[in-house]
PDB file of N, CA and C in Angstrom:
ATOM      1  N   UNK A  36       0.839  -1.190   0.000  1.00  0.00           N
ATOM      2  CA  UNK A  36       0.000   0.000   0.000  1.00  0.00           C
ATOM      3  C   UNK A  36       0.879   1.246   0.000  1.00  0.00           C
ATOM      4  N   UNK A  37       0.725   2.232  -1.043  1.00  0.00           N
ATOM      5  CA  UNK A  37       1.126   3.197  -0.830  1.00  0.00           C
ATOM      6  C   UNK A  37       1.024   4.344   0.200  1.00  0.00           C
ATOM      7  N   UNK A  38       1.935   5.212   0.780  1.00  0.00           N
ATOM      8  CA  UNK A  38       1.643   6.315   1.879  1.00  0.00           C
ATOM      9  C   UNK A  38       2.151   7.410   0.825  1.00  0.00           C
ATOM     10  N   UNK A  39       1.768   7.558  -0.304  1.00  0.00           N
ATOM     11  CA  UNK A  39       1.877   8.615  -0.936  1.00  0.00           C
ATOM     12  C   UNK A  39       0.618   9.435  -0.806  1.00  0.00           C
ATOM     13  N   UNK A  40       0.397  10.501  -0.507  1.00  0.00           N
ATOM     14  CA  UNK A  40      -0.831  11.626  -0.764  1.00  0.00           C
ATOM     15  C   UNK A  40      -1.111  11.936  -2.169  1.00  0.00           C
ATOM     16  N   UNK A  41      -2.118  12.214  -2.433  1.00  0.00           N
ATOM     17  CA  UNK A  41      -2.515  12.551  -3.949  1.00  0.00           C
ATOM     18  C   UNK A  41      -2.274  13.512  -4.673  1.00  0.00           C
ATOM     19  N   UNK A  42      -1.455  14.478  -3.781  1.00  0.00           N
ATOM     20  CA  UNK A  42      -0.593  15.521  -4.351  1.00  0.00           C
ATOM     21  C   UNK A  42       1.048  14.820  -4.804  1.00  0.00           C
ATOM     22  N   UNK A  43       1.347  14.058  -4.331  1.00  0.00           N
ATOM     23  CA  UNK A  43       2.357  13.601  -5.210  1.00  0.00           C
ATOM     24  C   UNK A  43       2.081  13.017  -6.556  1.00  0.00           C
ATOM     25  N   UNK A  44       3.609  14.189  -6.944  1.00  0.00           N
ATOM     26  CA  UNK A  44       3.601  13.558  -8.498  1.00  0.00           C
ATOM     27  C   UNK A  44       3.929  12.095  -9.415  1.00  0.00           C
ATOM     28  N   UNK A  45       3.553  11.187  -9.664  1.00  0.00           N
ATOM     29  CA  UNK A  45       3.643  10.323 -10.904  1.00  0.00           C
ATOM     30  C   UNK A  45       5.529  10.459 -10.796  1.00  0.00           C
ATOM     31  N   UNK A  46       6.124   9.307 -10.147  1.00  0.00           N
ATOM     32  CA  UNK A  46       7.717   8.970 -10.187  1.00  0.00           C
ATOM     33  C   UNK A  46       8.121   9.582 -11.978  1.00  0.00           C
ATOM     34  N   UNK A  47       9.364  10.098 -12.073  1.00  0.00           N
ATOM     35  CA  UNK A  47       9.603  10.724 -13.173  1.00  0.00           C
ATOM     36  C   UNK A  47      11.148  10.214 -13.018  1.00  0.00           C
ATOM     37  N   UNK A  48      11.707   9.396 -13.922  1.00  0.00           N
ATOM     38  CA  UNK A  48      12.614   9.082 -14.489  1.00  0.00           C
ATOM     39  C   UNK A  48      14.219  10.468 -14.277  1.00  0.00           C
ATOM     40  N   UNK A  49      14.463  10.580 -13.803  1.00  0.00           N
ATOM     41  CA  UNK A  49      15.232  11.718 -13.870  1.00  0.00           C
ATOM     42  C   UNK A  49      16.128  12.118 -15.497  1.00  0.00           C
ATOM     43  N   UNK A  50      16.533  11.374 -16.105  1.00  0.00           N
ATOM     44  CA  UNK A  50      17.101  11.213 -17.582  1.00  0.00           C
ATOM     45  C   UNK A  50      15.475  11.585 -18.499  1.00  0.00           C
ATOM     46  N   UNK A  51      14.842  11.975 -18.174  1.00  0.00           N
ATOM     47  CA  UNK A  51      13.378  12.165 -19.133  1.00  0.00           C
ATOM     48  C   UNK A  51      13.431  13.636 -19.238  1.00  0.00           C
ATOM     49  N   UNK A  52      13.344  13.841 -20.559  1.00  0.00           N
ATOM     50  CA  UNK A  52      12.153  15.592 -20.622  1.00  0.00           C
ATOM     51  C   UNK A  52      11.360  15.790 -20.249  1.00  0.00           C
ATOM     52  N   UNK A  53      10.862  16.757 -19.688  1.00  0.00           N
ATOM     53  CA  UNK A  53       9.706  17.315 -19.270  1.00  0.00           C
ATOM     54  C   UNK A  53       8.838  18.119 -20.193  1.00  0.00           C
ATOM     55  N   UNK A  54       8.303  17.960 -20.946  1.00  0.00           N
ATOM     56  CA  UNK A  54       7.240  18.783 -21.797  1.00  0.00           C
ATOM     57  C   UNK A  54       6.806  19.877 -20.745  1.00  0.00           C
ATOM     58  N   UNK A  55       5.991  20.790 -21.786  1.00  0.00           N
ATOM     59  CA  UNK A  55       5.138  21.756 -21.335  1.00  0.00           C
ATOM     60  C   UNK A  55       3.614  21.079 -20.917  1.00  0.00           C
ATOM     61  N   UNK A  56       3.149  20.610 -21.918  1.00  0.00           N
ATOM     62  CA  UNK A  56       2.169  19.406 -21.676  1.00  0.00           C
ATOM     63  C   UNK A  56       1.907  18.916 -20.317  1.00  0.00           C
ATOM     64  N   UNK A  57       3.177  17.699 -20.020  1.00  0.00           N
ATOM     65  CA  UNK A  57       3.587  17.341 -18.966  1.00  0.00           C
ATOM     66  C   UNK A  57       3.534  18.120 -17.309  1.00  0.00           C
ATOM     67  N   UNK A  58       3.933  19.168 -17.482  1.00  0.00           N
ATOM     68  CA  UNK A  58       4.128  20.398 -16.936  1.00  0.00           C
ATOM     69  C   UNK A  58       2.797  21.053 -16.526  1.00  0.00           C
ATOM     70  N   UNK A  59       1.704  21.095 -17.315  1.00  0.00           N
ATOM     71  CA  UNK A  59       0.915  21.960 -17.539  1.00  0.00           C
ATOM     72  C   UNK A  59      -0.460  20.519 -16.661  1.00  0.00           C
ATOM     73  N   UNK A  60      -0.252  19.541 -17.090  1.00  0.00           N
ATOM     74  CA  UNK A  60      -1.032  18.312 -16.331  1.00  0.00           C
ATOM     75  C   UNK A  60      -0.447  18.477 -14.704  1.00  0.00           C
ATOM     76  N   UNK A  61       0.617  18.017 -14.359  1.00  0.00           N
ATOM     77  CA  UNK A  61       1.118  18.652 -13.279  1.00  0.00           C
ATOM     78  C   UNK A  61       0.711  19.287 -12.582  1.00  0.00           C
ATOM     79  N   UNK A  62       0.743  20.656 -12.895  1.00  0.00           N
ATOM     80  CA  UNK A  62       0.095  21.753 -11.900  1.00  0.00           C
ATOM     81  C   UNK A  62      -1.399  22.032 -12.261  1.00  0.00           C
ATOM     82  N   UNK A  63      -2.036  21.389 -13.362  1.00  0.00           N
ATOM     83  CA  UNK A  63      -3.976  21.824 -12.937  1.00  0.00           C
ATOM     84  C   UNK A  63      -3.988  20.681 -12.432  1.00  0.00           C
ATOM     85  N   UNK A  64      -3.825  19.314 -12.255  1.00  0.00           N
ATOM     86  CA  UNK A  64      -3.688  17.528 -11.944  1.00  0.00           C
ATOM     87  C   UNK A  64      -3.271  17.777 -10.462  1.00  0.00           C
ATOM     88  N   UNK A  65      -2.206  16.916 -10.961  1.00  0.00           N
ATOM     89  CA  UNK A  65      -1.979  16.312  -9.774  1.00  0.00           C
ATOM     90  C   UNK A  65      -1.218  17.492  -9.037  1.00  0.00           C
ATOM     91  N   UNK A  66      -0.827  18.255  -8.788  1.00  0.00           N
ATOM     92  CA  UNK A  66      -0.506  19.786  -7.700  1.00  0.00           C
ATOM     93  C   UNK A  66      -1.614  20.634  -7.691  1.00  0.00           C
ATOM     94  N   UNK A  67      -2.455  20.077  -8.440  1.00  0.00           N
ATOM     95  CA  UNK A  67      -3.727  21.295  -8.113  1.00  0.00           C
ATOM     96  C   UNK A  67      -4.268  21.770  -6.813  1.00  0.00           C
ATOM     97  N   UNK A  68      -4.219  20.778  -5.581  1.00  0.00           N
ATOM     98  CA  UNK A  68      -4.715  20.738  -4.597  1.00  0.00           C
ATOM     99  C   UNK A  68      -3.453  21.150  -3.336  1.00  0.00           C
ATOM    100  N   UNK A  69      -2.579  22.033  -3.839  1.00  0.00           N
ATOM    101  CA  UNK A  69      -1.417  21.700  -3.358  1.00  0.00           C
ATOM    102  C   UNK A  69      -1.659  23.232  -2.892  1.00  0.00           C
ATOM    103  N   UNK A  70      -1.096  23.567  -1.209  1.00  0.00           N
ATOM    104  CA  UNK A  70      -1.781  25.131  -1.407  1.00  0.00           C
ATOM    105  C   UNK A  70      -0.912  26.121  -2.236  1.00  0.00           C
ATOM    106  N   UNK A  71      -1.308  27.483  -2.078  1.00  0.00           N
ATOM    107  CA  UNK A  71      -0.775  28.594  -2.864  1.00  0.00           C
ATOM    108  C   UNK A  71       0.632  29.138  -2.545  1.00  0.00           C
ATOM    109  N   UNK A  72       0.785  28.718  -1.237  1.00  0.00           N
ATOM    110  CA  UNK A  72       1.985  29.360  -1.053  1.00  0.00           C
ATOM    111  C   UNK A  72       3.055  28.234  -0.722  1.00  0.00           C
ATOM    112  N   UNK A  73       2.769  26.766  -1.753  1.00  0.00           N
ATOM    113  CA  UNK A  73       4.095  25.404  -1.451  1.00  0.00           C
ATOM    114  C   UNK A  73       5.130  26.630  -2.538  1.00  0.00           C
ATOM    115  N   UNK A  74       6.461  26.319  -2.049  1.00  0.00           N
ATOM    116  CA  UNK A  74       7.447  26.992  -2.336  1.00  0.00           C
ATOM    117  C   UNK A  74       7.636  25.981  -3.543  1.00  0.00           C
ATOM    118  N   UNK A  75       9.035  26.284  -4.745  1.00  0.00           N
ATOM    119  CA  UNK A  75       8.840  25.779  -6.138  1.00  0.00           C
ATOM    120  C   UNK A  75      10.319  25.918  -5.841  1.00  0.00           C
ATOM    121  N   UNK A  76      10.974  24.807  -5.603  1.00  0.00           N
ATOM    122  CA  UNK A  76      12.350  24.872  -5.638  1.00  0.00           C
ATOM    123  C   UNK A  76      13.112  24.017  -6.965  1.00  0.00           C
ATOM    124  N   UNK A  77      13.849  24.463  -7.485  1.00  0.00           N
ATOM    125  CA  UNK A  77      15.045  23.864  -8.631  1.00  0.00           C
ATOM    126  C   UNK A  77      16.305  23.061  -7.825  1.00  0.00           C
ATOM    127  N   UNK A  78      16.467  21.833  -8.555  1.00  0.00           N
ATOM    128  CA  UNK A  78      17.771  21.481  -7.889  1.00  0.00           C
ATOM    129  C   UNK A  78      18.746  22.121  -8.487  1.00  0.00           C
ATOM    130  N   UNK A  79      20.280  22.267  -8.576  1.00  0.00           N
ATOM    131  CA  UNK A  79      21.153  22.415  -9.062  1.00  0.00           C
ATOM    132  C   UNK A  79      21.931  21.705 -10.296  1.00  0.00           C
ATOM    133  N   UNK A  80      21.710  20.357 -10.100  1.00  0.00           N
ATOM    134  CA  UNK A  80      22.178  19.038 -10.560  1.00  0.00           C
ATOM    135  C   UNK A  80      21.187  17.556 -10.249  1.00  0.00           C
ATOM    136  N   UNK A  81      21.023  17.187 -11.353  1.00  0.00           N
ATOM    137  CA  UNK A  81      20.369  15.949 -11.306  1.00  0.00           C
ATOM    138  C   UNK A  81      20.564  15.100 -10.026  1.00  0.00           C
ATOM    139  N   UNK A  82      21.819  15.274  -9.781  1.00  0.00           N
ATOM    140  CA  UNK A  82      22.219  14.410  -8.170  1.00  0.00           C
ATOM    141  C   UNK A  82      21.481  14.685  -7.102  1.00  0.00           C
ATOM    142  N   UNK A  83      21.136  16.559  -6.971  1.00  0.00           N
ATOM    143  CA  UNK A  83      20.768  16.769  -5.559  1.00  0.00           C
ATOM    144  C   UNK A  83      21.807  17.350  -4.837  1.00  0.00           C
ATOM    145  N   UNK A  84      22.345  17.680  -5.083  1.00  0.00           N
ATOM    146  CA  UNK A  84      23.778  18.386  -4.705  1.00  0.00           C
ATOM    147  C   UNK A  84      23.438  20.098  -4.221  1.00  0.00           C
ATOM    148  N   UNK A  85      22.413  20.493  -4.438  1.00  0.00           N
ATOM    149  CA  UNK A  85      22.000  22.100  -3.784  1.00  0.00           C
ATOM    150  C   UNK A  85      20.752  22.322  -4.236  1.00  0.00           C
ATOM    151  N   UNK A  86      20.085  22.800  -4.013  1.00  0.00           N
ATOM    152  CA  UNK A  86      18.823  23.469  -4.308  1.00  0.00           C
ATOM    153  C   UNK A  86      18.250  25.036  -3.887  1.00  0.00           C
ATOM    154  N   UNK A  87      17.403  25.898  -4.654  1.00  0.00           N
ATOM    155  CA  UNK A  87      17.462  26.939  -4.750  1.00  0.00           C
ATOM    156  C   UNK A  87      16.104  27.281  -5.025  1.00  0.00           C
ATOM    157  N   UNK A  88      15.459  28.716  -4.721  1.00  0.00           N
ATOM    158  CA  UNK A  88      13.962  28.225  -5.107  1.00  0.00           C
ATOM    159  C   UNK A  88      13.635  28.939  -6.259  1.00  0.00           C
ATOM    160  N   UNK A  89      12.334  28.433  -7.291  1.00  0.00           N
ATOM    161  CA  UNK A  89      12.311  28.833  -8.580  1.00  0.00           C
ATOM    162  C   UNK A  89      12.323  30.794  -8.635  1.00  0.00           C
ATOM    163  N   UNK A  90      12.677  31.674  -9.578  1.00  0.00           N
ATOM    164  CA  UNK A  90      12.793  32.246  -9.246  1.00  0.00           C
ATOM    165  C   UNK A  90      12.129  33.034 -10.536  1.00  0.00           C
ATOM    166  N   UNK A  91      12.128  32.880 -11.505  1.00  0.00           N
ATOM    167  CA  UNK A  91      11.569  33.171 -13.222  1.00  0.00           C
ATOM    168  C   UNK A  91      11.959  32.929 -13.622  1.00  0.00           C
ATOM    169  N   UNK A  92      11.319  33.047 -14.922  1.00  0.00           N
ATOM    170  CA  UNK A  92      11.096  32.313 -16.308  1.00  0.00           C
ATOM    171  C   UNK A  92      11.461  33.198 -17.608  1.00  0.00           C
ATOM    172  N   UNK A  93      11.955  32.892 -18.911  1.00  0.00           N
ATOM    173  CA  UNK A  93      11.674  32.763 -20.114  1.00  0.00           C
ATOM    174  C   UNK A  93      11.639  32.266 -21.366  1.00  0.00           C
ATOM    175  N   UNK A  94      11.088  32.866 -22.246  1.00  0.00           N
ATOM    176  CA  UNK A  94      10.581  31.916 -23.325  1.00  0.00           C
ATOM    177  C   UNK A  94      11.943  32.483 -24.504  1.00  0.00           C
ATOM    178  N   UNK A  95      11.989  31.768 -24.792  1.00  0.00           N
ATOM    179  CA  UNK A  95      13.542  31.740 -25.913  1.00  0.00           C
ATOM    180  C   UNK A  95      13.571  30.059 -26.036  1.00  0.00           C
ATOM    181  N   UNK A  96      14.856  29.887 -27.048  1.00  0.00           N
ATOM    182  CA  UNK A  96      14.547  28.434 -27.516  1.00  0.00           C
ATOM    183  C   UNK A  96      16.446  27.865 -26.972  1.00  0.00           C
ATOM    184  N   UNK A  97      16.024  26.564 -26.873  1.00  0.00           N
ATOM    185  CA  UNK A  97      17.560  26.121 -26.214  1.00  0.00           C
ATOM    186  C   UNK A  97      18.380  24.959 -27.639  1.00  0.00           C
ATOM    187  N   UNK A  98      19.299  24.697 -27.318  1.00  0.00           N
ATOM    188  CA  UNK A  98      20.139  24.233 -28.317  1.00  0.00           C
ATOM    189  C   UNK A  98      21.125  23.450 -27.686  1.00  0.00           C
ATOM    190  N   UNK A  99      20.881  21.833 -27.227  1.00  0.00           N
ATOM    191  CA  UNK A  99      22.113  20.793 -26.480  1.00  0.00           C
ATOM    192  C   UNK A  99      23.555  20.926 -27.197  1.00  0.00           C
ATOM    193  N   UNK A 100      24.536  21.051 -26.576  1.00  0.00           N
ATOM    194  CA  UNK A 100      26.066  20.871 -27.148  1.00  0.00           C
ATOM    195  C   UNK A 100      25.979  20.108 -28.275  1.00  0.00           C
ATOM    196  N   UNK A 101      26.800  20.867 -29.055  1.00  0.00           N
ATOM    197  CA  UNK A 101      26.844  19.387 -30.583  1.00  0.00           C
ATOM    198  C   UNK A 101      27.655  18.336 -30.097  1.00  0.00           C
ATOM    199  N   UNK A 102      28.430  18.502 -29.276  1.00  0.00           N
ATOM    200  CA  UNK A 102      29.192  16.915 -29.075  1.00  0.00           C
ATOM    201  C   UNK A 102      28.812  16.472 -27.705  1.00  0.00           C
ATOM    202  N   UNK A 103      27.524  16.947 -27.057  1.00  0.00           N
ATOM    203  CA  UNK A 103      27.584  16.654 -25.753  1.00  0.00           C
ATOM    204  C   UNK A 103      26.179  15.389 -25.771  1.00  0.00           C
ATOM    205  N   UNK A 104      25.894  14.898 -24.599  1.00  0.00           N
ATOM    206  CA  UNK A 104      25.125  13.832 -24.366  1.00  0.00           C
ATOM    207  C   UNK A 104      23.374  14.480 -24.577  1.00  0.00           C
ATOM    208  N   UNK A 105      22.974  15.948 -24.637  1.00  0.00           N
ATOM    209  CA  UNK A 105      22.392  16.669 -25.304  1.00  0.00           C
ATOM    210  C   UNK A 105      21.397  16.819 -23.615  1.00  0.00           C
ATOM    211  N   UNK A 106      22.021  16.599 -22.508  1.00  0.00           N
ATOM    212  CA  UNK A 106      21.793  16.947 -21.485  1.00  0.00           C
ATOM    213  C   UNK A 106      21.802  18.428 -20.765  1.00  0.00           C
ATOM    214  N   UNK A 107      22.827  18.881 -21.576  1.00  0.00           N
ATOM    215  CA  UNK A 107      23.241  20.142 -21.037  1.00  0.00           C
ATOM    216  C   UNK A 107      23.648  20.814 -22.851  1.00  0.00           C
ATOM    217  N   UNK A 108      23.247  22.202 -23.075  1.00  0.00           N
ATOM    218  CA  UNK A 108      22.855  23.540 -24.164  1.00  0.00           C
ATOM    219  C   UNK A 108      23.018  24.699 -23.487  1.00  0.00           C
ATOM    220  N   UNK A 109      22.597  25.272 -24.440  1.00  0.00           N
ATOM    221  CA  UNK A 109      22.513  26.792 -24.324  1.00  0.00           C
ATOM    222  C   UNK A 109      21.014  27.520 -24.614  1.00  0.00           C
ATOM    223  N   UNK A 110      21.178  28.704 -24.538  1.00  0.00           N
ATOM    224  CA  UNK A 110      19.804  28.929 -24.538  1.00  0.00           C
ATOM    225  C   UNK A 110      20.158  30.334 -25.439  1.00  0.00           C
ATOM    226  N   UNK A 111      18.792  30.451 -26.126  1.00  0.00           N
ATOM    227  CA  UNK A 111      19.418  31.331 -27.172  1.00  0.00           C
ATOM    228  C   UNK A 111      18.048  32.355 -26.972  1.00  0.00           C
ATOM    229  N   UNK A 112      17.794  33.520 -27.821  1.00  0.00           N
ATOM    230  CA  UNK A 112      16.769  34.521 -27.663  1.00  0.00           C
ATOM    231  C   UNK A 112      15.867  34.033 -29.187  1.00  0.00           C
ATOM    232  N   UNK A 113      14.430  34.240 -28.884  1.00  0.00           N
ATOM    233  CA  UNK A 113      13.461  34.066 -29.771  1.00  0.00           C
ATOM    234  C   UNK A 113      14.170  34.550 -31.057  1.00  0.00           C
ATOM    235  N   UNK A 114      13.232  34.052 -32.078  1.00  0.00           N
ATOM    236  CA  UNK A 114      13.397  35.096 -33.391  1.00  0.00           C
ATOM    237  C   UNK A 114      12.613  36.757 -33.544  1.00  0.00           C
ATOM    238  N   UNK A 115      11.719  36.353 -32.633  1.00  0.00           N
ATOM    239  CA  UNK A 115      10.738  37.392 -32.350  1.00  0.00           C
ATOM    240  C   UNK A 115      11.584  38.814 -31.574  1.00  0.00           C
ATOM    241  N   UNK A 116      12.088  38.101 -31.012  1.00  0.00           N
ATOM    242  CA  UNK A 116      12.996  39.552 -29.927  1.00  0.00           C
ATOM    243  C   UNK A 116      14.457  39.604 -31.111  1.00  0.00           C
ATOM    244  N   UNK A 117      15.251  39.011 -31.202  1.00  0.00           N
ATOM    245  CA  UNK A 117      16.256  39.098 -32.849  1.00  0.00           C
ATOM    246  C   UNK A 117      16.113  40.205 -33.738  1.00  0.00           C
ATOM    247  N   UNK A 118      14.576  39.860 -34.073  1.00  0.00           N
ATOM    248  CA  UNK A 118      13.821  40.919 -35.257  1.00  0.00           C
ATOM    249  C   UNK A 118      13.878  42.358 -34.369  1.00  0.00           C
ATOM    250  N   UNK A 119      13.458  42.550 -33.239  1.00  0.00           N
ATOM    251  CA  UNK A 119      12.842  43.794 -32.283  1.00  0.00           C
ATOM    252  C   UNK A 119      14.542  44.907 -32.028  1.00  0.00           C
ATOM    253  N   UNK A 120      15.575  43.754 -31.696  1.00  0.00           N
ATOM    254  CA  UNK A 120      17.086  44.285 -30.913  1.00  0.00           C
ATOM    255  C   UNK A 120      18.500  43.781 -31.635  1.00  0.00           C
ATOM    256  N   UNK A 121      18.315  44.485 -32.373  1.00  0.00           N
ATOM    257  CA  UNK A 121      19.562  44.740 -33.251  1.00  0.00           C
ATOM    258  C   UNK A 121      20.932  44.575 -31.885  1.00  0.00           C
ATOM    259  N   UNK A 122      20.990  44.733 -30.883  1.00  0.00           N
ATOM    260  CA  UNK A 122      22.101  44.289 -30.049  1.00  0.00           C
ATOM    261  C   UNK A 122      22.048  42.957 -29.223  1.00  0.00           C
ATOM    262  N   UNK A 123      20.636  42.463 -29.476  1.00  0.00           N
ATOM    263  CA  UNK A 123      20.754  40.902 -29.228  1.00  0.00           C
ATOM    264  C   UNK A 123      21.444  40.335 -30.746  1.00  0.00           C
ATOM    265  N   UNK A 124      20.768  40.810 -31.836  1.00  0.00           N
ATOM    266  CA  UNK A 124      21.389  40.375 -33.032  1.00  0.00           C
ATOM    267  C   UNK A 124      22.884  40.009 -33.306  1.00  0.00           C
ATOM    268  N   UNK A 125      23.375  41.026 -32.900  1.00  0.00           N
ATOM    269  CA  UNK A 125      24.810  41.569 -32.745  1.00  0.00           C
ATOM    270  C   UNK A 125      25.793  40.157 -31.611  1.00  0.00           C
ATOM    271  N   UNK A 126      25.257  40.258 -30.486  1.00  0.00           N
ATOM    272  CA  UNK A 126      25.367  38.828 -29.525  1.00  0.00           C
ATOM    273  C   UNK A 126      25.295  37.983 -29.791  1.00  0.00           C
ATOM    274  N   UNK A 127      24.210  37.606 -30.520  1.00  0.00           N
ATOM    275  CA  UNK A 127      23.426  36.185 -31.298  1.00  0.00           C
ATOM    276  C   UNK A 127      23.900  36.307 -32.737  1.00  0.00           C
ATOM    277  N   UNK A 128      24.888  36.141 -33.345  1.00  0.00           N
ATOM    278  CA  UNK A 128      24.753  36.428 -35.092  1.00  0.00           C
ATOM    279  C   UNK A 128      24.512  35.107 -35.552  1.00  0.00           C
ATOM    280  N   UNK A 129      24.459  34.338 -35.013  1.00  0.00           N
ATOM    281  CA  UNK A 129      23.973  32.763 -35.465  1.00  0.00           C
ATOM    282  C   UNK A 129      23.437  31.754 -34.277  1.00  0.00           C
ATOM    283  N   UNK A 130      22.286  30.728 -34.406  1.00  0.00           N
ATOM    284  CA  UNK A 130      21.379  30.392 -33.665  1.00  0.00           C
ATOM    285  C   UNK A 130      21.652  29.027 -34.596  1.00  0.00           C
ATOM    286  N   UNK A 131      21.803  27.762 -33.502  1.00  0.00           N
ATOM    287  CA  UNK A 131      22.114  26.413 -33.969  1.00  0.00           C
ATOM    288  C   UNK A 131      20.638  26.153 -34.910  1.00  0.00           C
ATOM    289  N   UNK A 132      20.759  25.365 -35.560  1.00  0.00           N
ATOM    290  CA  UNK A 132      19.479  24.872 -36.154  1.00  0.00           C
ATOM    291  C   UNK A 132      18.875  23.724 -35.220  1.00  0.00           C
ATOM    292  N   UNK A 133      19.550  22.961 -34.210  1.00  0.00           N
ATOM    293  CA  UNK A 133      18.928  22.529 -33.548  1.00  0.00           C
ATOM    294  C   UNK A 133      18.101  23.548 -32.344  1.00  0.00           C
ATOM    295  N   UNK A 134      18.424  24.549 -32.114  1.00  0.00           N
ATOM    296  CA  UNK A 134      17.310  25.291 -31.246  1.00  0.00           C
ATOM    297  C   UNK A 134      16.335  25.247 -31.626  1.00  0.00           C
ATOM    298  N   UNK A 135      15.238  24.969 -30.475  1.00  0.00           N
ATOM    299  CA  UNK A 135      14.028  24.518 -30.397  1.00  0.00           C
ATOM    300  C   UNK A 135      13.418  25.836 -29.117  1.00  0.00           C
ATOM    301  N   UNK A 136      11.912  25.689 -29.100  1.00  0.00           N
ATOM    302  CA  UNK A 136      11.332  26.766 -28.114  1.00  0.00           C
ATOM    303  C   UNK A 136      10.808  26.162 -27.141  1.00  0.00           C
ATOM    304  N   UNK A 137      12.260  26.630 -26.191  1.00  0.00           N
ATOM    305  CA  UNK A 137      11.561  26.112 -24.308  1.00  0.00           C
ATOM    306  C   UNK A 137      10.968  27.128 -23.608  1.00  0.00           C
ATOM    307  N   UNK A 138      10.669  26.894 -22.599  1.00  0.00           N
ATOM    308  CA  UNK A 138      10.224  27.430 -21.601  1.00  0.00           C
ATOM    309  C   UNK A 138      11.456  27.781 -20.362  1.00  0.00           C
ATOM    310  N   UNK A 139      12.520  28.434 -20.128  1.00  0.00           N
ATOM    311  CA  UNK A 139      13.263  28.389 -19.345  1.00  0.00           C
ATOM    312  C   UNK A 139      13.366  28.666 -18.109  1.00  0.00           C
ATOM    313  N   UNK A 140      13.270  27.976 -17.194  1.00  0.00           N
ATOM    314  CA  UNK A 140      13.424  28.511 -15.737  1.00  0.00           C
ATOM    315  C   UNK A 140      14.595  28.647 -14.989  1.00  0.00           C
ATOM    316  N   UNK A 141      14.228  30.085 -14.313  1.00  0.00           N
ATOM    317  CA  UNK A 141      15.854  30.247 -13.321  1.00  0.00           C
ATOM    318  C   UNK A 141      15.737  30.312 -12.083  1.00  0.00           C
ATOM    319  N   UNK A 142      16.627  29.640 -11.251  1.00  0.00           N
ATOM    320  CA  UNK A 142      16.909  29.636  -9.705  1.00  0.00           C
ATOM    321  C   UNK A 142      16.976  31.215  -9.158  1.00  0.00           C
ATOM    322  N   UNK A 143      16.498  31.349  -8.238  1.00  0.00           N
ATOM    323  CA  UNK A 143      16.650  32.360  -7.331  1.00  0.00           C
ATOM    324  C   UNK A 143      18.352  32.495  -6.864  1.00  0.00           C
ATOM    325  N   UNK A 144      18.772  31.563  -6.685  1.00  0.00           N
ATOM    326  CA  UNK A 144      20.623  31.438  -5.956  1.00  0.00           C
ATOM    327  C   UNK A 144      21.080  30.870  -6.838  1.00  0.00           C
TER     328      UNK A 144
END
């Protein structure tokens, strides 16, 4: 028998993506009932090695190392903001073709 509460989330593979989807079931689902003020903390590292609490967000698209295990990228600025700031342009003069559009979140620490 489980002693899990029904606010816990569905075990998640740690090596898995997380969709927005995913994400978005999550918090109307299963955290829905969770109160308003549970704190939203980020780990540091998959291990658990520090944690920090969520702190904001943005939308720009990310791009995994070309020679890396595609665990760890970069994160690059929309095309939308590119077009707007000729000195992001200038920063950014080329954007991998693997960048894709995440959702990015940043630690508070």
């Amino acid at each position: 028998m489980s002693t899990s509460s029904s606010a816990d989330p569905a075990p998640q593979r740690r090596d898995q993506q997380l969709s927005l989807a995913v994400l978005r079931r999550l918090v109307g689902n299963t955290w829905a009932r969770l109160p308003g003020s549970t704190l939203v903390v980020l780990s540091i590292d998959p291990e658990g090695n520090g944690f920090s609490p969520f702190s904001t967000y943005a939308h720009a698209r990310y791009a995994p190392e070309p020679e890396g295990d595609g665990l760890r990228g970069e994160v690059y600025p929309l095309e939308s903001e590119l077009a707007r700031d000729a000195e992001l342009r200038r920063l950014f003069p080329q954007i991998p073709d693997s960048a894709v559009a995440a959702l990015v979140l940043y630690p508070l620490g």
